[in-house]
Coordinates of C-alpha atoms in Angstrom, one line a residue:
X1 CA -39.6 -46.5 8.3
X2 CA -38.8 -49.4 10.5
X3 CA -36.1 -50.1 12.9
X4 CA -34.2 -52.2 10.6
X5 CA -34.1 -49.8 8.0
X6 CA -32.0 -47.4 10.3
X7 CA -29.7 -50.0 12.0
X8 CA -25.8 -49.1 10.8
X9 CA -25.1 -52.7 10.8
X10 CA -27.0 -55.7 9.3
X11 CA -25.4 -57.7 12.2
X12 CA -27.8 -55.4 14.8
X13 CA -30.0 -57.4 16.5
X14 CA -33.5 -58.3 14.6
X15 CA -35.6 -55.7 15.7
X16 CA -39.2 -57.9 17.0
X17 CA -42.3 -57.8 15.1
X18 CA -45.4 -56.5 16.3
X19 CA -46.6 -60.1 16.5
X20 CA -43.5 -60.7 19.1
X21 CA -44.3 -57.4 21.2
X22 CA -47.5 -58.5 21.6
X23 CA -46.6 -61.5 22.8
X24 CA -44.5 -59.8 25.2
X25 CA -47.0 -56.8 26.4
X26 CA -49.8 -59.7 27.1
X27 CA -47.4 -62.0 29.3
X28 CA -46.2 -58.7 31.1
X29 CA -49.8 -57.8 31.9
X30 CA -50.1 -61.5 33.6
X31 CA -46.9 -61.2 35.8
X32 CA -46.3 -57.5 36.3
X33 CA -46.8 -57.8 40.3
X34 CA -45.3 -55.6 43.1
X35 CA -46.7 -51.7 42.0
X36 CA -44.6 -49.6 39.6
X37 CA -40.7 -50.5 41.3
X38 CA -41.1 -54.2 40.6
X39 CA -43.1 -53.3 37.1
X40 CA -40.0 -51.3 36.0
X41 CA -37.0 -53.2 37.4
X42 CA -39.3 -56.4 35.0
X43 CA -39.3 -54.1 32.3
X44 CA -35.7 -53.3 33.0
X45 CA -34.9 -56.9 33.2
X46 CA -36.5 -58.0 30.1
X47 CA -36.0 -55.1 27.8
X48 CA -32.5 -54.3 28.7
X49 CA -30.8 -57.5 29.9
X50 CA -32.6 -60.6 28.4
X51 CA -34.4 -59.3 24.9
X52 CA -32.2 -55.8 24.3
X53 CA -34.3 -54.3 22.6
X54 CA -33.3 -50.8 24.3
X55 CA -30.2 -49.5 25.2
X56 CA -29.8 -49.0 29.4
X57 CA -29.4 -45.1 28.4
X58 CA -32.6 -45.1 26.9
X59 CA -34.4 -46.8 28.9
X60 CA -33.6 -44.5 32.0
X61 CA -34.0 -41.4 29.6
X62 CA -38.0 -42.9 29.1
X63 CA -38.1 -43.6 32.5
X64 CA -37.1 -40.2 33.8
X65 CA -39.8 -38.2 31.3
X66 CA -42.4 -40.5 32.2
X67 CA -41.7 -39.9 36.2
X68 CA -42.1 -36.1 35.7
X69 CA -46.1 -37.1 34.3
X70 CA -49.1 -37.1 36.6
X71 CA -50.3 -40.9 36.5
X72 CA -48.5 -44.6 36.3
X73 CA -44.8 -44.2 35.8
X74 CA -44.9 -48.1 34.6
X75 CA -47.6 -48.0 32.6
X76 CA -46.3 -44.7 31.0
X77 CA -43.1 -46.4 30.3
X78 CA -44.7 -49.5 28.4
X79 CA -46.1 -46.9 26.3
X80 CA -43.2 -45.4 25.3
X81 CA -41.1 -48.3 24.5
X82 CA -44.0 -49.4 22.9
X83 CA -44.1 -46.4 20.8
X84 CA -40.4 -46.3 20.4
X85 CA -40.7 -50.0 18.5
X86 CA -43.6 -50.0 16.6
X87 CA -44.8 -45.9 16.2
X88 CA -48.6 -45.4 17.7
X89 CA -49.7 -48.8 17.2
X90 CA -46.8 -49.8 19.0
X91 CA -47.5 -48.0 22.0
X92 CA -51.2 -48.4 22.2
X93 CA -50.6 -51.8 22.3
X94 CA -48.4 -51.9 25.0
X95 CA -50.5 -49.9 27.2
X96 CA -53.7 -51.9 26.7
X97 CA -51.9 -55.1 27.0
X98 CA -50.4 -54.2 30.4
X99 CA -53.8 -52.5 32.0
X100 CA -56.2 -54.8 30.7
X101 CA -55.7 -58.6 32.4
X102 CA -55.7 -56.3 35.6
X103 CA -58.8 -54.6 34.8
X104 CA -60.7 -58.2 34.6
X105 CA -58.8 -59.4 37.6
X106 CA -59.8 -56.3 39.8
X107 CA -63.2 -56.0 38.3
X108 CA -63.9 -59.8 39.8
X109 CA -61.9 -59.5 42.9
X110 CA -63.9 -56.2 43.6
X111 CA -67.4 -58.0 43.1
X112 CA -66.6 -60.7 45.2
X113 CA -65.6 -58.1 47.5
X114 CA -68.8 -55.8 47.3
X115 CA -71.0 -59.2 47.3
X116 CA -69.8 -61.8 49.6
X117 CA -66.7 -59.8 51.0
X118 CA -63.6 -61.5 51.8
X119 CA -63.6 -64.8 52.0
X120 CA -61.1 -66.7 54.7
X121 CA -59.0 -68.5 51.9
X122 CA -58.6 -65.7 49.5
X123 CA -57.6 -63.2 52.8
X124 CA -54.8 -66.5 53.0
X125 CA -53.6 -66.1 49.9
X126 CA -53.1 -62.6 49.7
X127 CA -51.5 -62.7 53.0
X128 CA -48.8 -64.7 51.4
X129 CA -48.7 -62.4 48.0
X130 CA -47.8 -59.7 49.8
X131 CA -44.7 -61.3 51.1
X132 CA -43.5 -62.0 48.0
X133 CA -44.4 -58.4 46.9
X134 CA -42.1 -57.2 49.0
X135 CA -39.4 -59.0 47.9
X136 CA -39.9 -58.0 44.2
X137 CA -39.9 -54.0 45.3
X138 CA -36.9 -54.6 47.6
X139 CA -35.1 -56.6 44.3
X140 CA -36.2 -53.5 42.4
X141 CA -34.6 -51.1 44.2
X142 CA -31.5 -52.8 44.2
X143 CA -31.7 -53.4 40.7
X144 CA -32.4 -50.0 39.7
X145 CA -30.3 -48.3 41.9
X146 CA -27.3 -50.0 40.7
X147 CA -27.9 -48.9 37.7
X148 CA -28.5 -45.6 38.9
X149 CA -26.2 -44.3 41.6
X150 CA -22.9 -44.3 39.5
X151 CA -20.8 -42.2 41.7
X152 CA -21.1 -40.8 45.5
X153 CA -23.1 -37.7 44.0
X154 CA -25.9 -39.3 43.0
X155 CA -26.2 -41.4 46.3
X156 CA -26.2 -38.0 48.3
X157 CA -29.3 -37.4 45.8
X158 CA -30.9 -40.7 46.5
X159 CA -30.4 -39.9 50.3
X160 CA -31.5 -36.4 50.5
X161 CA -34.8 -37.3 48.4
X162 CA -35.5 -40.5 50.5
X163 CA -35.1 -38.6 54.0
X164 CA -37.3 -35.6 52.3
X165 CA -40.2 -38.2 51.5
X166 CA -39.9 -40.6 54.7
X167 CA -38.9 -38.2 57.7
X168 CA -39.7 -34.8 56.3
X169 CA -43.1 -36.0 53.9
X170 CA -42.1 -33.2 51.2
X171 CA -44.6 -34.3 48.4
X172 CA -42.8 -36.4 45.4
X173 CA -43.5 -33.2 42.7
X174 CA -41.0 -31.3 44.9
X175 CA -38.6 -33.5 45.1
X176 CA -38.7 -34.4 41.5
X177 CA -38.4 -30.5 40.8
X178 CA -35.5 -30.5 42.9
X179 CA -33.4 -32.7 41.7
X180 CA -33.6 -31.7 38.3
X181 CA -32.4 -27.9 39.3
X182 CA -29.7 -29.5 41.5
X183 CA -28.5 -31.7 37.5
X184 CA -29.1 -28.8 35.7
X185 CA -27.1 -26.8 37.8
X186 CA -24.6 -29.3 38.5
X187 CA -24.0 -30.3 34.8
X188 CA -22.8 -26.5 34.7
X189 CA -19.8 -27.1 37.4
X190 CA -19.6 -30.7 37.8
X191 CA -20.5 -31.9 34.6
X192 CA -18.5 -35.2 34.8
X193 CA -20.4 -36.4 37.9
X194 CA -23.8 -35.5 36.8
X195 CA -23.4 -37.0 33.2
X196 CA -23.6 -40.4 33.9
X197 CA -26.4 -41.3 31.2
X198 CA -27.0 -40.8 27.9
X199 CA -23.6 -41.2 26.1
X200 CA -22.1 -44.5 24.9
X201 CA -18.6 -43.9 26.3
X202 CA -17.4 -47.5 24.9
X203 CA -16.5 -46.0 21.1
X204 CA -18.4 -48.4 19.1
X205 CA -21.7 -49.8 18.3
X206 CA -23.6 -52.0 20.0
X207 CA -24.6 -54.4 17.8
X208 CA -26.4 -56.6 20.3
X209 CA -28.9 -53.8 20.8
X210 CA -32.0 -53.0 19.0
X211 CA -32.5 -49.6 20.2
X212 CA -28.9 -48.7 21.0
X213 CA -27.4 -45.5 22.0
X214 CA -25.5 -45.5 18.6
X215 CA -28.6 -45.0 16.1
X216 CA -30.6 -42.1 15.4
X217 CA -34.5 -42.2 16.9
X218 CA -36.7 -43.9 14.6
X219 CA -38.7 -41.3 11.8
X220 CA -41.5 -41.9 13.6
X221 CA -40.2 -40.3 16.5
X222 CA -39.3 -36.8 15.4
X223 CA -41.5 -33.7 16.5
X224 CA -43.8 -31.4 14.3
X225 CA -46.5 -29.4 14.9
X226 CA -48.8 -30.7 12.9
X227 CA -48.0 -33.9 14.3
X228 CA -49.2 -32.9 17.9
X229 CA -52.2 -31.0 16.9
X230 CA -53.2 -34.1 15.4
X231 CA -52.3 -36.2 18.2
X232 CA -53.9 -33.8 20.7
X233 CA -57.0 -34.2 19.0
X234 CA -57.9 -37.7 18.5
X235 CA -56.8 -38.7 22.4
X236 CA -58.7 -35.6 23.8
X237 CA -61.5 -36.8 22.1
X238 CA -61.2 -40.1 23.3
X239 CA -60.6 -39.1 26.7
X240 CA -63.5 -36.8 27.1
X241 CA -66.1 -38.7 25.0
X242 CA -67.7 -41.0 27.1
X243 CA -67.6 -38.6 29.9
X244 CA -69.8 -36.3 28.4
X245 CA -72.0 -39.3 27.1
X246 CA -72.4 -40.3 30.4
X247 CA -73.1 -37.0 31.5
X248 CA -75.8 -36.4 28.4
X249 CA -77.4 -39.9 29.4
X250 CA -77.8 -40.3 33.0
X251 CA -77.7 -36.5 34.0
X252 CA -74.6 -34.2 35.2
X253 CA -75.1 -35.2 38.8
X254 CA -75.4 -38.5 38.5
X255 CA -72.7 -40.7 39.8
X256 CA -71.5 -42.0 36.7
X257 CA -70.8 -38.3 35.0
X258 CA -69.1 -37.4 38.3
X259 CA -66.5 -40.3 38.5
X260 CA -65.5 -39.6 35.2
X261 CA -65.3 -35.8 36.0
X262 CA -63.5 -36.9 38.9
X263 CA -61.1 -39.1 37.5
X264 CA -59.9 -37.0 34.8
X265 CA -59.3 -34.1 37.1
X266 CA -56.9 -37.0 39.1
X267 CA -55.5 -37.9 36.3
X268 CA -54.3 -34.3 36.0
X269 CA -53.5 -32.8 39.1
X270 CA -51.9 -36.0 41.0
X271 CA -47.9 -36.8 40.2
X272 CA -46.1 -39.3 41.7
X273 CA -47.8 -42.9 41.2
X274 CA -50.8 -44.6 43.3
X275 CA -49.1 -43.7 46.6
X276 CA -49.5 -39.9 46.0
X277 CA -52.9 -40.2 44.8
X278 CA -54.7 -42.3 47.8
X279 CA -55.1 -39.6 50.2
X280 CA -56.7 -37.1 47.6
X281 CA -59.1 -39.8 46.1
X282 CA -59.9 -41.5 49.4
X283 CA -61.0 -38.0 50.9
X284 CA -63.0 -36.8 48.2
X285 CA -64.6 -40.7 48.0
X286 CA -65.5 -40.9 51.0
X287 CA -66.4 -37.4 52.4
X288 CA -67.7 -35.6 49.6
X289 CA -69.0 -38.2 47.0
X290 CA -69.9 -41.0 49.9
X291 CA -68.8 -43.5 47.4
X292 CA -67.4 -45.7 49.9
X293 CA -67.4 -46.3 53.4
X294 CA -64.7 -45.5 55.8
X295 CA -62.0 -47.9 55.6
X296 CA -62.8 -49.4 52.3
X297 CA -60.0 -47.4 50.5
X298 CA -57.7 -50.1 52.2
X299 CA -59.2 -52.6 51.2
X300 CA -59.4 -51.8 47.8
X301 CA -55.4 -51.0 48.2
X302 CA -55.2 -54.4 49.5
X303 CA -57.0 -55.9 46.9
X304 CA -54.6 -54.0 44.0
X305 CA -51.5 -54.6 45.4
X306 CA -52.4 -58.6 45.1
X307 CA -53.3 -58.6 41.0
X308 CA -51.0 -57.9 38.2
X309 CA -50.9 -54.3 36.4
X310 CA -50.4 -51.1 37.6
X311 CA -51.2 -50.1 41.9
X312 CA -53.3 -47.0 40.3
X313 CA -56.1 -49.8 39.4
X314 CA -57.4 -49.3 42.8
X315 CA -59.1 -46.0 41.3
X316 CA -60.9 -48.6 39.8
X317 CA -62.0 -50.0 43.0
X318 CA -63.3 -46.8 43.7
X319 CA -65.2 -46.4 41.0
X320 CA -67.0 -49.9 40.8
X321 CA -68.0 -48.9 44.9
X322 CA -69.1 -45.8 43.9
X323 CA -71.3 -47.4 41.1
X324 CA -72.3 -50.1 43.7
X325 CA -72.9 -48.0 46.8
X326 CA -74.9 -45.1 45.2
X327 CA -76.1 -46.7 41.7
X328 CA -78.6 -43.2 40.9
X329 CA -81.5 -45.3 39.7
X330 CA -79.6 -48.1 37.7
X331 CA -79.1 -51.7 38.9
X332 CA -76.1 -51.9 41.5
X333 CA -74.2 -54.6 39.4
X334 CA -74.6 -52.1 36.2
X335 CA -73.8 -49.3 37.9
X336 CA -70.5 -50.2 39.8
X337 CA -70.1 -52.2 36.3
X338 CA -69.8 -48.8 34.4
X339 CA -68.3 -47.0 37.1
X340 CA -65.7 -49.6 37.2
X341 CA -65.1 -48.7 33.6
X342 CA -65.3 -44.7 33.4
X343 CA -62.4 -44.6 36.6
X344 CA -60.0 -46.9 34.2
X345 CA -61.2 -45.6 31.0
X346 CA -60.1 -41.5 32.3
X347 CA -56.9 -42.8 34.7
X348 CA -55.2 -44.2 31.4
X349 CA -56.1 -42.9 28.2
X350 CA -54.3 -39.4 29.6
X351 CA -50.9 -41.4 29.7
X352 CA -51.3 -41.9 25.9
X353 CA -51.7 -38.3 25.4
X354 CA -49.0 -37.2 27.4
X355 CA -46.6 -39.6 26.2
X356 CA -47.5 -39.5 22.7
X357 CA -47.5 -35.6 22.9
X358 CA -44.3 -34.9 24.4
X359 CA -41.9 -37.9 23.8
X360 CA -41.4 -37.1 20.5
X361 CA -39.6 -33.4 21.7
X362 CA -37.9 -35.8 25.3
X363 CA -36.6 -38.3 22.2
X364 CA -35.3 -35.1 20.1
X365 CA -33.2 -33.5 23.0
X366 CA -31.6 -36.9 24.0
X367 CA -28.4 -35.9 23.1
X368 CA -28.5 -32.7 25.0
X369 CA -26.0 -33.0 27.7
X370 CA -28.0 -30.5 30.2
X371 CA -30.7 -31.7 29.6
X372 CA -29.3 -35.7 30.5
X373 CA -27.5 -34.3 33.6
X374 CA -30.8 -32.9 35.0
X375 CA -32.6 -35.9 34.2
X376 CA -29.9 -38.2 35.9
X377 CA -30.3 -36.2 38.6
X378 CA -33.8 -37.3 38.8
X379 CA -33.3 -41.0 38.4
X380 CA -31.0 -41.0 41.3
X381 CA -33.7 -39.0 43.0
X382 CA -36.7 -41.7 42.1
X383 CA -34.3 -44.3 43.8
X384 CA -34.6 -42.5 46.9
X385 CA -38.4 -42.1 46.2
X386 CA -38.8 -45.8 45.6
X387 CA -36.8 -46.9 48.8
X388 CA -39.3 -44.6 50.4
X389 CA -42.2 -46.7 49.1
X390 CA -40.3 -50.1 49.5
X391 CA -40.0 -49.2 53.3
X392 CA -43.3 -47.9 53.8
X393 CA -44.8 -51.1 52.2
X394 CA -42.1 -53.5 54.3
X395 CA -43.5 -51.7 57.4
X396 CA -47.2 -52.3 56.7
X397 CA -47.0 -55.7 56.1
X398 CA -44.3 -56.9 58.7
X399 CA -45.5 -55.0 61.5
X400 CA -49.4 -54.3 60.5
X401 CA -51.4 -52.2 62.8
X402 CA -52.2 -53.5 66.0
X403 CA -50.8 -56.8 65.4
X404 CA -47.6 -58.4 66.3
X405 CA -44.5 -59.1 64.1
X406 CA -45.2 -60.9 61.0
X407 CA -42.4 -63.7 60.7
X408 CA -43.9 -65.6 58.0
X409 CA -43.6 -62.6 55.9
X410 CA -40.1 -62.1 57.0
X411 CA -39.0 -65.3 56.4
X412 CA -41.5 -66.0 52.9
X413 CA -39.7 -62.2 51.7
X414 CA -36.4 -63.7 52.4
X415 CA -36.3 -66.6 51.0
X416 CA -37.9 -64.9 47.6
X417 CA -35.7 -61.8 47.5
X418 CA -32.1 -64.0 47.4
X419 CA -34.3 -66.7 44.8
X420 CA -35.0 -63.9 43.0
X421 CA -31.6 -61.6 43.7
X422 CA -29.1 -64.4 43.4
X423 CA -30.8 -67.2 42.0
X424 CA -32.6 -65.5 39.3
X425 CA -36.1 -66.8 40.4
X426 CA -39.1 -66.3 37.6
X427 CA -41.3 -63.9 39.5
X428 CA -44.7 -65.8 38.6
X429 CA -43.8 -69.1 40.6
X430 CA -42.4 -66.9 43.1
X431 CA -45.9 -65.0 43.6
X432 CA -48.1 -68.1 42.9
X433 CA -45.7 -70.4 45.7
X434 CA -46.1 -67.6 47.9
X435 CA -49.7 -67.6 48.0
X436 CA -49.9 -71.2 48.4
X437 CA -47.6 -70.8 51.4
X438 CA -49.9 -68.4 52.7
X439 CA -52.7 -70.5 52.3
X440 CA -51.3 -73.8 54.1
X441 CA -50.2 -71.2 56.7
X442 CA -53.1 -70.1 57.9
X443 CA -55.1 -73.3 57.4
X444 CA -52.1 -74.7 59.7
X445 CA -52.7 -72.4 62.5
X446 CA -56.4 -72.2 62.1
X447 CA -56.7 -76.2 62.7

């Protein structure tokens, strides 16, 4: 059944064709700089505001099931809405789309990186990038805690989670678990300042909306067990294939076999984003495996956070430098080549298990009030999460280790937030002028 089959109205909104979402998925995968705040507040922007193709309820209800899941909360997200829109296909889709133009870019950015290392102009432009990816994840946070923090309750919650994270470093899966026993309680004896999502409190439909809170979920979108036994099987098999083909061709200690291993246990065991994951990967990379050198891991972080797609990529890094640094017997290029590909190949394809698994039973309790207050809970919780990682990355770029002040950042993120905040600036000339800014600058000072 498709969505306009189940629309109340034949004024709703067209609902887009697959040809239109793909459209949409492949430009997002070109612009979707700043790490997963700016990749959701763009989502946000363009799903909710500009095309409407979801409700803001549903929206934050995807968002919030796909922040409890180990891996990319953006990329997670795509898939869903994805999914939501156009069943399987839908979703698939939308996660290739927005992982694979930063695939390539990374892929290149690391060889240039592994063969000539980094060059003086492209160092130049990144340094101007990363101004104006801090202006996107401040904008984000503003964005999305607006939307968010609908009454003094859920700013306490934003607070208490940031000052957990930032002066206290309680890891982000405790915090999460926290604020959804603090909604589910509080939806119990304070039920009118926990619910603030999930309800259409206007009395009538949205006609504007695709995806509105009005409508029933789409067919596709209802839970059986037949369905997820199915489902379970074809992306487990996917997932684990090429790992064991590796394994079976090059030999169970070979590097190859072991980053997949590897990967797929990360993909697992690590919640909360690329941020949580560094120091687990970066100590087992470089102490146990020896796939990179001391101090690479920030490079390759540096190198991620300047291309499109989600911050996670730089697992990718890692896995190309594993290939590259200890190739067991094949070619370097080859090896980091395939290594590059068996760290993306087991990061992602577990977000189209898990979402595909369980947002069929997260779409079937969306009405269910306690189950909306603890998950508002958590939404004004991520906010605090996210300011945590907007600070963290404002700190590291204007006032970078053993170096003073950084001013043209300051002045480059200014400018960009209030283009983008109040002047409604396209993020792509923002990030492209920046790095030309950053360019001149340094050419400036260096003649």
């Amino acid at each position: 059944m498709n969505l306009q089959q189940i629309t109340p109205s034949q004024d709703r909104q067209r609902a887009p064709t697959l040809a239109e979402a793909c459209r949409f998925w492949l430009k997002f995968g070109f612009v979707s700089f700043g790490g997963p705040t700016a990749q959701i507040a763009l989502l946000h922007g363009e799903l909710v505001e500009k095309k409407k193709w979801i409700s803001e309820s549903r929206f934050l209800h995807a968002l919030n099931f796909c922040m409890l899941l180990p891996g990319p909360e953006a990329h997670q997200l795509a898939i869903y809405i994805g999914w939501l829109l156009h069943k399987i296909r839908g979703g698939v889709i939308a996660g290739t789309l927005f992982v694979l133009p930063s695939a390539f870019f990374l892929w290149a950015l690391t060889w240039g990186y592994a063969v000539y290392g980094r060059a003086p102009w492209v160092a130049a432009i990144f340094f101007g990038v990363k101004a104006a990816v801090m202006a996107i994840v401040a904008e984000a946070v503003i964005r999305i805690g607006s939307k968010a923090l609908k009454n003094e309750v859920m700013w306490m919650l934003a607070a208490f989670a940031f000052a957990a994270i930032f002066f206290l470093k309680v890891p982000f899966p405790l915090v999460v678990l926290a604020a959804g026993i603090v909604g589910l309680i509080g939806g119990r004896v304070w039920k009118e300042k926990f619910l603030v999502f999930g309800q259409n409190k206007r009395g009538k439909l949205d006609e504007q909306i695709v995806l509105g809170d009005d409508i029933e979920s789409p067919a596709h979108t209802k839970p059986s067990f037949g369905r997820a036994i199915k489902v379970c099987a074809v992306w487990l098999t996917l997932w684990w294939a090429p790992v064991l083909l590796a394994g079976l061709w090059r030999g169970w200690n070979d590097t190859l076999f072991r980053e997949g291993l590897f990967f797929s246990k990360a993909a697992v065991v690590t919640l909360g984003g690329a941020y949580a994951v560094l120091q687990y990967v970066a100590q087992n990379a470089v102490e146990h495996f020896h796939w990179l050198q001391p101090g690479q891991m920030l490079d390759g972080l540096g190198l991620a956070e300047t291309k499109p797609g989600p911050l996670i990529m730089v697992l990718q890094f890692v896995g190309f430098m594993g290939g590259w640094n200890v190739p067991g017997g094949l070619p370097p290029f080859a090896a980091a080549t395939l290594g590059a590909a068996i760290s993306t190949w087991t990061t992602f394809i577990p977000c189209f298990l898990y979402v595909f698994l369980g947002g069929p039973y997260i779409e079937y309790l969306r009405g269910n009030a306690f189950l909306t207050t603890a998950l508002s809970a958590i939404t004004a919780a991520v906010v605090g999460v996210v300011m945590n990682l907007a600070v963290w990355f404002a700190m590291h770029i204007l006032l970078p280790q053993n170096g003073p002040f950084n001013w043209f950042a300051a002045v480059v993120g200014v400018v960009a937030f209030f283009g983008m905040w109040r002047w409604k600036w396209n993020v792509v000339p923002v990030v492209i002028g920046s790095g030309l800014l950053g360019l001149f600058f340094k050419v400036a000072i260096s003649g």
